[in-house]
Coordinates of C-alpha atoms in Angstrom, one line a residue:
M1 CA 20.9 -5.5 -24.2
K2 CA 21.3 -1.8 -23.4
I3 CA 18.7 -0.1 -21.2
L4 CA 17.7 3.1 -19.9
I5 CA 15.5 3.0 -17.0
V6 CA 13.9 5.9 -16.3
S7 CA 11.9 6.3 -12.7
W8 CA 11.4 9.1 -10.6
Y9 CA 12.2 6.7 -7.5
F10 CA 15.5 4.9 -7.4
P11 CA 17.8 3.6 -4.2
P12 CA 19.0 4.9 -2.1
T13 CA 15.7 6.7 -1.9
N14 CA 13.8 5.1 0.7
A15 CA 10.1 4.3 -1.0
I16 CA 8.7 0.4 -2.3
G17 CA 8.9 2.2 -6.1
A18 CA 12.4 2.6 -5.6
V19 CA 13.2 -1.0 -4.2
R20 CA 11.5 -2.5 -7.2
V21 CA 13.2 -0.7 -9.7
G22 CA 16.6 -0.8 -7.9
K23 CA 16.4 -4.7 -7.5
F24 CA 15.2 -5.1 -11.4
A25 CA 18.5 -2.9 -12.4
R26 CA 20.4 -5.2 -10.4
F27 CA 18.8 -8.1 -12.1
L28 CA 19.5 -6.9 -15.7
R29 CA 23.0 -6.4 -14.4
A30 CA 23.8 -9.8 -13.3
Q31 CA 22.2 -10.7 -16.3
G32 CA 24.7 -9.4 -18.4
H33 CA 22.5 -6.4 -19.6
D34 CA 24.5 -2.9 -20.3
V35 CA 22.2 -0.6 -17.6
R36 CA 21.7 3.0 -17.5
V37 CA 19.6 4.5 -14.7
L38 CA 17.9 8.4 -14.8
C39 CA 16.2 9.1 -11.8
G40 CA 15.3 12.1 -9.7
T41 CA 15.9 13.1 -6.1
P42 CA 13.2 13.1 -3.4
T43 CA 13.8 15.3 -1.0
D44 CA 11.0 14.3 1.4
I45 CA 12.0 11.0 1.8
P46 CA 14.6 9.4 3.5
S47 CA 17.9 8.5 1.6
T48 CA 18.6 4.7 3.4
L49 CA 17.6 2.0 0.9
A50 CA 20.7 -0.1 -0.1
R51 CA 22.4 1.2 -3.3
E52 CA 22.0 -1.5 -6.2
V53 CA 24.3 -0.7 -9.0
P54 CA 27.0 1.1 -8.9
D55 CA 26.9 5.2 -8.9
D56 CA 28.4 5.9 -12.1
T57 CA 25.4 4.3 -14.2
V58 CA 23.1 6.4 -12.2
V59 CA 22.1 10.3 -13.4
R60 CA 19.9 12.0 -10.9
T61 CA 18.5 15.1 -11.5
G62 CA 17.1 17.9 -10.3
W63 CA 13.2 19.4 -10.5
V64 CA 10.9 21.8 -10.0
D65 CA 8.1 21.4 -7.7
V66 CA 5.2 22.8 -9.7
N67 CA 3.2 22.7 -6.2
G68 CA 5.3 24.9 -4.8
L69 CA 2.7 27.8 -5.1
P70 CA -0.3 25.6 -3.5
K71 CA 2.2 25.2 -0.3
T72 CA 3.1 28.8 0.2
M73 CA -0.8 29.6 -0.3
A74 CA -1.2 26.6 2.3
R75 CA 1.1 28.2 4.8
L76 CA -0.4 31.6 3.9
R77 CA -3.6 30.5 5.3
R78 CA -2.4 29.1 8.4
R79 CA -0.7 32.2 9.1
L80 CA -3.8 34.5 8.4
R81 CA -5.9 32.4 10.3
A82 CA -3.6 33.0 13.3
L83 CA -3.3 36.5 12.6
L84 CA -7.3 36.9 12.1
S85 CA -7.7 34.8 15.7
G86 CA -5.3 37.1 17.4
G87 CA -2.2 35.5 16.7
D88 CA -2.4 32.6 19.0
G89 CA -3.0 30.1 15.9
G90 CA -6.9 29.9 16.4
Q91 CA -6.9 29.2 20.0
K92 CA -9.7 31.0 21.2
R93 CA -9.5 34.2 23.6
A94 CA -10.6 34.5 26.9
D95 CA -10.7 38.1 26.8
T96 CA -12.9 38.7 23.7
D97 CA -16.6 38.7 23.5
P98 CA -18.1 35.8 22.0
A99 CA -20.2 38.3 19.9
Q100 CA -17.2 39.1 19.0
L101 CA -15.7 36.0 17.8
Q102 CA -18.2 34.9 15.7
R103 CA -18.2 38.5 13.6
E104 CA -14.4 37.6 13.0
A105 CA -15.0 34.4 12.0
G106 CA -17.4 34.9 8.8
P107 CA -14.2 37.0 7.1
R108 CA -11.9 34.5 8.2
R109 CA -13.8 31.4 7.0
G110 CA -14.6 33.5 3.5
L111 CA -10.7 34.1 2.9
D112 CA -10.0 30.6 3.7
R113 CA -12.0 29.2 0.8
V114 CA -11.0 31.5 -1.5
L115 CA -7.4 30.6 -1.0
H116 CA -8.5 27.0 -0.3
S117 CA -10.1 27.3 -3.9
L118 CA -7.2 28.8 -5.4
G119 CA -4.5 26.6 -4.3
W120 CA -7.1 23.3 -5.5
F121 CA -7.4 24.7 -8.5
Y122 CA -3.9 25.7 -9.7
K123 CA -2.8 22.0 -8.1
H124 CA -4.6 20.2 -10.7
A125 CA -4.2 23.0 -13.6
V126 CA -0.7 23.0 -12.9
S127 CA 0.3 19.2 -11.7
F128 CA 0.6 17.8 -15.2
P129 CA 0.8 14.9 -15.9
D130 CA 1.1 14.7 -11.8
S131 CA 2.8 16.8 -9.2
W132 CA 6.6 15.8 -10.4
G133 CA 5.9 17.2 -13.7
G134 CA 8.7 19.9 -13.0
W135 CA 10.8 16.9 -13.3
T136 CA 10.5 16.4 -17.0
P137 CA 12.8 19.0 -18.5
F138 CA 15.7 17.9 -15.9
A139 CA 15.3 14.5 -17.0
L140 CA 15.3 15.2 -20.6
A141 CA 18.8 17.0 -19.9
G142 CA 20.1 14.5 -17.9
A143 CA 19.0 12.1 -20.7
R144 CA 21.8 13.7 -23.1
T145 CA 24.2 13.5 -20.7
I146 CA 23.8 9.5 -20.5
C147 CA 23.8 9.2 -24.0
R148 CA 26.7 11.6 -24.9
D149 CA 28.7 8.5 -25.6
W150 CA 26.0 5.8 -25.2
S151 CA 23.1 4.9 -26.6
P152 CA 20.0 2.6 -25.5
D153 CA 18.4 -0.4 -27.4
M154 CA 15.3 0.1 -25.1
I155 CA 13.8 2.6 -22.7
F156 CA 12.0 1.4 -19.5
A157 CA 9.8 3.8 -17.7
S158 CA 8.2 2.8 -14.2
G159 CA 5.4 4.7 -12.8
P160 CA 4.0 6.1 -10.4
P161 CA 4.9 9.1 -11.0
F162 CA 3.9 9.0 -15.0
T163 CA 5.6 12.2 -15.4
A164 CA 8.3 8.9 -16.3
F165 CA 6.0 7.6 -19.2
L166 CA 6.2 11.2 -20.9
V167 CA 9.9 11.4 -20.3
A168 CA 10.0 8.0 -21.7
Q169 CA 8.3 8.8 -24.5
R170 CA 10.2 11.8 -25.9
L171 CA 13.3 10.0 -25.6
A172 CA 12.6 7.1 -27.8
R173 CA 11.4 9.5 -30.2
R174 CA 14.9 11.2 -30.1
H175 CA 16.8 7.8 -30.2
G176 CA 14.3 6.1 -32.7
V177 CA 13.6 3.0 -29.8
P178 CA 11.2 0.9 -28.0
W179 CA 10.0 1.9 -24.4
V180 CA 8.1 -0.2 -22.6
A181 CA 5.5 1.2 -19.7
E182 CA 5.6 -0.2 -16.3
Y183 CA 2.8 0.5 -14.0
R184 CA 3.5 0.1 -10.4
D185 CA 0.0 1.1 -10.0
R186 CA -2.7 2.1 -12.1
W187 CA -2.9 6.1 -13.2
V188 CA -6.5 7.2 -14.6
D189 CA -7.8 4.3 -13.4
D190 CA -6.4 4.1 -9.9
P191 CA -9.4 4.7 -7.2
Y192 CA -7.2 6.0 -4.4
F193 CA -6.7 9.3 -6.0
S194 CA -8.6 9.8 -9.1
A195 CA -11.9 9.7 -7.3
D196 CA -10.6 13.0 -6.3
W197 CA -10.1 14.9 -9.7
P198 CA -12.1 17.2 -10.9
E199 CA -14.1 15.8 -14.2
W200 CA -12.1 18.2 -16.6
R201 CA -8.8 16.9 -15.2
L202 CA -9.8 13.0 -15.4
R203 CA -10.5 13.8 -19.2
L204 CA -6.7 15.9 -20.1
L205 CA -5.3 12.4 -18.4
T206 CA -7.2 10.0 -19.9
V207 CA -6.5 11.4 -23.4
L208 CA -3.1 11.9 -22.4
E209 CA -2.4 8.3 -21.3
R210 CA -4.0 6.5 -24.1
R211 CA -1.3 8.8 -26.4
L212 CA 1.5 8.2 -24.6
V213 CA 0.7 4.2 -24.4
A214 CA -0.1 4.2 -27.8
T215 CA 3.4 4.9 -28.2
A216 CA 4.9 2.2 -26.2
A217 CA 6.2 -1.5 -26.9
G218 CA 4.3 -2.8 -24.2
V219 CA 3.1 -2.6 -20.8
V220 CA 4.4 -4.2 -17.5
T221 CA 2.3 -4.9 -14.4
V222 CA 2.1 -6.3 -11.2
S223 CA -0.8 -8.6 -11.4
L224 CA -2.5 -10.9 -13.7
P225 CA -6.0 -9.1 -13.0
W226 CA -4.1 -5.8 -13.9
A227 CA -2.8 -7.4 -17.1
A228 CA -5.6 -8.4 -18.6
F229 CA -7.1 -5.2 -17.8
F230 CA -4.4 -2.8 -19.5
Q231 CA -4.2 -5.7 -22.3
R232 CA -7.7 -5.2 -23.3
K233 CA -7.7 -1.2 -22.4
F234 CA -4.6 -0.7 -24.8
G235 CA -4.3 -4.0 -26.9
K236 CA -0.7 -4.1 -26.4
P237 CA 1.6 -6.9 -25.8
V238 CA 1.2 -7.1 -21.4
V239 CA 3.1 -9.2 -18.7
A240 CA 2.5 -9.0 -14.9
A241 CA 5.4 -9.5 -13.0
F242 CA 4.6 -9.7 -9.2
N243 CA 7.0 -7.2 -7.0
G244 CA 8.6 -10.7 -5.3
F245 CA 11.3 -10.7 -2.8
D246 CA 15.1 -10.9 -3.0
P247 CA 16.5 -13.7 -0.8
R248 CA 19.6 -11.4 -0.3
D249 CA 17.5 -9.3 2.3
F250 CA 16.1 -12.5 4.1
A251 CA 19.5 -14.2 4.1
V252 CA 20.0 -13.8 8.0
A253 CA 22.2 -16.1 10.8
D254 CA 19.1 -15.9 13.0
P255 CA 16.3 -16.1 11.0
S256 CA 14.1 -16.2 14.2
P257 CA 15.5 -13.0 16.6
E258 CA 14.1 -12.4 19.9
P259 CA 10.3 -11.3 19.9
L260 CA 9.3 -7.9 20.3
S261 CA 8.0 -9.1 23.4
H262 CA 7.8 -12.2 25.4
D263 CA 4.7 -11.3 27.2
R264 CA 2.3 -9.9 24.6
L265 CA 1.1 -11.1 20.9
T266 CA 2.7 -8.8 18.9
I267 CA 0.9 -7.7 15.4
L268 CA 3.4 -5.4 13.2
Y269 CA 2.4 -3.4 10.2
T270 CA 5.0 -1.5 8.0
G271 CA 4.2 0.9 5.6
V272 CA 1.6 4.0 5.2
I273 CA -2.4 3.6 5.6
Y274 CA -4.7 5.4 3.0
A275 CA -7.3 7.2 5.4
G276 CA -10.8 5.7 4.6
R277 CA -9.6 2.7 2.4
R278 CA -7.2 0.3 4.5
D279 CA -9.0 0.1 7.8
P280 CA -7.6 -2.1 10.7
T281 CA -11.4 -1.5 12.7
P282 CA -12.3 -5.4 12.2
L283 CA -8.6 -6.4 13.8
F284 CA -9.3 -3.4 16.6
T285 CA -12.5 -5.1 17.2
A286 CA -11.8 -8.3 17.4
I287 CA -9.0 -8.0 20.2
N288 CA -11.5 -6.0 22.2
A289 CA -13.7 -8.8 22.1
L290 CA -11.2 -10.9 24.0
G291 CA -12.2 -9.5 27.2
P292 CA -9.5 -9.9 30.0
R293 CA -7.0 -11.3 27.4
R294 CA -7.2 -8.4 25.1
N295 CA -4.1 -7.1 27.3
L296 CA -1.9 -10.1 25.7
V297 CA -2.1 -8.4 22.4
S298 CA -0.4 -5.4 21.0
V299 CA -0.3 -3.9 17.9
M300 CA 2.2 -1.4 16.3
F301 CA 2.2 0.8 13.0
V302 CA 5.9 1.9 11.4
G303 CA 5.7 4.3 9.0
T304 CA 2.4 5.6 9.1
E305 CA 0.2 8.6 10.3
P306 CA -1.1 8.1 13.9
S307 CA -3.9 10.3 12.9
H308 CA -4.9 7.2 10.5
V309 CA -5.1 4.9 13.4
M310 CA -5.3 6.1 16.8
P311 CA -8.7 7.9 16.3
L312 CA -9.8 4.1 14.9
A313 CA -8.0 2.5 17.9
I314 CA -10.0 5.0 20.6
R315 CA -13.4 4.2 19.1
A316 CA -13.0 0.4 19.3
G317 CA -11.6 0.5 22.8
V318 CA -8.3 -0.3 22.0
A319 CA -5.9 2.5 21.8
D320 CA -4.2 1.4 25.0
L321 CA -2.7 -1.5 22.9
V322 CA -1.9 0.2 19.6
K323 CA 1.3 2.1 19.3
V324 CA 2.5 4.3 15.9
V325 CA 6.3 4.5 15.5
A326 CA 7.9 6.6 13.0
P327 CA 9.1 5.1 9.4
V328 CA 12.7 2.8 9.6
P329 CA 15.1 2.0 6.7
Y330 CA 14.1 -0.7 4.6
A331 CA 16.2 -3.1 6.4
D332 CA 15.0 -2.5 9.9
S333 CA 11.4 -2.9 8.7
I334 CA 12.5 -6.5 7.8
W335 CA 13.8 -6.8 11.2
L336 CA 10.9 -5.8 12.7
Q337 CA 8.9 -8.1 11.0
R338 CA 10.9 -11.1 11.8
R339 CA 10.7 -9.9 15.4
A340 CA 6.8 -9.7 15.7
D341 CA 4.5 -12.6 16.3
L342 CA 2.2 -11.8 13.4
L343 CA 1.7 -9.6 10.4
L344 CA -1.2 -7.2 9.4
L345 CA -1.5 -6.9 6.1
L346 CA -4.5 -3.9 5.1
Q347 CA -6.2 -3.7 1.7
W348 CA -9.2 -1.8 0.6
N349 CA -12.4 -3.7 1.1
A350 CA -14.2 -2.6 -2.3
P351 CA -14.4 -3.9 -5.7
A352 CA -12.2 -1.3 -7.0
D353 CA -9.1 -2.8 -5.2
F354 CA -9.2 -5.9 -7.4
G355 CA -6.2 -6.9 -8.8
H356 CA -4.0 -4.3 -6.3
V357 CA -1.0 -6.7 -4.9
P358 CA 1.1 -4.9 -2.8
A359 CA 4.8 -5.6 -2.3
K360 CA 3.9 -5.8 1.8
L361 CA 2.8 -9.3 0.9
F362 CA 5.6 -10.8 -0.8
E363 CA 7.7 -9.4 1.8
Y364 CA 5.5 -11.1 4.7
L365 CA 6.1 -14.2 2.7
A366 CA 9.2 -13.8 2.9
V367 CA 9.6 -13.4 6.7
R368 CA 7.3 -16.3 7.3
R369 CA 5.5 -15.0 9.9
P370 CA 2.0 -15.5 9.9
I371 CA -0.4 -12.8 8.4
I372 CA -4.0 -11.1 9.3
G373 CA -5.4 -9.6 6.0
L374 CA -8.2 -7.2 6.0
G375 CA -9.7 -6.4 3.2
L376 CA -11.1 -7.5 -0.7
E377 CA -11.9 -11.2 0.2
D378 CA -11.9 -12.1 -3.3
N379 CA -8.4 -10.7 -4.4
M380 CA -5.2 -12.1 -5.3
P381 CA -3.6 -11.4 -1.7
A382 CA -6.9 -13.6 0.1
A383 CA -5.9 -16.3 -2.3
V384 CA -2.7 -16.6 -1.7
I385 CA -2.8 -16.4 2.6
R386 CA -5.6 -19.0 2.1
E387 CA -4.1 -21.6 -0.3
R388 CA -0.3 -21.2 1.2
R389 CA -1.8 -21.5 4.6
A390 CA -0.1 -18.3 5.9
G391 CA -2.6 -16.9 8.2
V392 CA -6.2 -15.3 8.0
F393 CA -7.9 -13.1 5.8
S394 CA -11.2 -12.0 6.9
N395 CA -13.3 -8.8 7.6
D396 CA -15.2 -10.4 10.4
P397 CA -14.2 -9.8 13.9
A398 CA -15.7 -12.7 15.2
V399 CA -13.4 -15.0 12.8
L400 CA -10.9 -12.7 13.5
T401 CA -11.2 -13.0 17.4
R402 CA -11.0 -17.1 17.5
A403 CA -7.9 -16.7 15.4
L404 CA -6.0 -14.5 17.8
E405 CA -7.7 -16.7 20.6
D406 CA -5.5 -19.7 19.2
W407 CA -2.4 -17.6 18.4
I408 CA -2.6 -16.4 22.0
D409 CA -2.7 -19.9 23.1
I410 CA 0.4 -21.2 21.0
K411 CA 2.3 -17.6 22.7
Q412 CA 1.7 -18.8 26.2
R413 CA 2.7 -22.3 25.7
E414 CA 5.6 -21.8 23.4
G415 CA 7.0 -18.7 24.0
R416 CA 6.3 -17.5 20.6
I417 CA 4.5 -18.0 17.5
P418 CA 6.6 -20.6 14.9
Q419 CA 7.8 -19.4 11.6
L420 CA 5.9 -20.5 8.6
P421 CA 7.4 -23.7 6.5
V422 CA 9.8 -22.3 3.8
Q423 CA 7.6 -23.5 1.3
V424 CA 5.1 -20.8 2.1
C425 CA 7.2 -18.2 -0.3
A426 CA 8.4 -20.6 -3.0
G427 CA 8.1 -18.8 -6.6
M428 CA 7.8 -15.6 -4.9
D429 CA 11.4 -14.6 -5.1
R430 CA 11.9 -11.1 -7.5
D431 CA 14.4 -13.1 -9.7
T432 CA 11.8 -15.4 -10.8
Q433 CA 9.5 -12.6 -11.8
Y434 CA 12.5 -10.5 -13.3
T435 CA 13.6 -13.4 -15.6
Q436 CA 10.3 -13.3 -17.4
L437 CA 10.3 -9.6 -17.3
A438 CA 13.7 -9.5 -18.9
A439 CA 12.4 -11.6 -21.7
F440 CA 9.5 -9.4 -22.4
L441 CA 11.8 -6.8 -23.3
E442 CA 14.1 -8.6 -25.4
E443 CA 11.0 -9.6 -27.4
R444 CA 10.3 -6.0 -27.8
V445 CA 13.4 -5.3 -28.7
A446 CA 13.6 -7.8 -31.3
E447 CA 10.3 -7.0 -32.8
S448 CA 11.5 -3.3 -33.2
R449 CA 14.3 -4.3 -35.1
S450 CA 12.3 -6.9 -37.1
D451 CA 9.2 -4.5 -38.0
P452 CA 9.9 -1.2 -39.5
D453 CA 6.2 -0.4 -38.3
L454 CA 6.6 -1.3 -34.9
S455 CA 10.0 0.6 -34.2
S456 CA 8.5 3.9 -35.8
L457 CA 6.1 3.9 -33.0
A458 CA 8.0 6.2 -30.7
G459 CA 8.5 8.9 -33.4
H460 CA 5.1 9.5 -34.0
R461 CA 3.8 12.8 -32.1
M462 CA 1.0 12.6 -29.8

């Protein structure tokens, strides 16, 4: 089978979406499929991931940042704010009468609101279907390069960003082949982002999503609840393929290296935190409740914004025990996970997060360190952690405090927390998940060849 993968993210871009898509491309090639990749060139993310497929099978294209104007306006706002405040970046001038400062503040706030409103409207009106819409013409041109002497049997588009769906639909129509939509996250139904959209944008994107997916041969997603949701929503064949882990990334000579600390119970979180939706406060509260033993615990956050963590740590009284460090390459993050005593998994404690299964869960299982999970307690990650005895999942600080007490005792007695048994990650490897995904794609191709109505779906204009 000849497969064209369309994804903005792809290795070496160090993004979790690039990890999944890159590993899938490698798996397909290993199974004997002929794979080509069409991807973007993100400039704001380090290129530190290992390459999974030969470079001559990948076409990376440029793009136009459609949000360039709002970003320029934001810089203009900061400069005007500094200018109107006396050129000091907004700091109060000691030699200025307070009444004068108040008179100046009115026009400054008014201008700031106008510029902010203009930027907000522009972003929602022009970022269509998302902030990567400016990739579309470059991606279509890149596909012409790929297909100059090669033609796909199937187009596989992975989002977000969902501009990839628009590109895939147009390419499927151009070549008369089926395409499949992979939802690594939800689109218009994603509560992390859609709640901030104006109603008119949400309606437009809802129509666009339905029209795009109506032309797809099938849908792929990353959890069983989401698979059931998308099947109800679109009435299409759907398969769930968990993110899983690649055993090659975790096969090291020393599976249990020196701990990050010999004296303190070290808890590690890797990745970004969505402010207001992934909240470590229950853990911070539990640590502070340890009393004198609180000093035997430390928490490290790797790769998130300090402003999303430190105010919460200060409020809980544990700022002296919390550290936030810059992002690291994927391989280094795995190495840090191995050296930690415990791993922190954060999810949104809200029904809207039901079905969300982060890739981080599978990494954590693969390194076999105990997990502290916070968030929705009837979601799949909580069930996996409990059923596999992989740690504790609770939002109750009292429960977490008792668990920390037990782990501190083990740390003091044995010098570190023992690894979990190997069975904890059984069946969670990526190849197991990708086997059923590859079979799903083959079924969609076979259906399109045997049913003229199905093969013509991609040719329908929206």
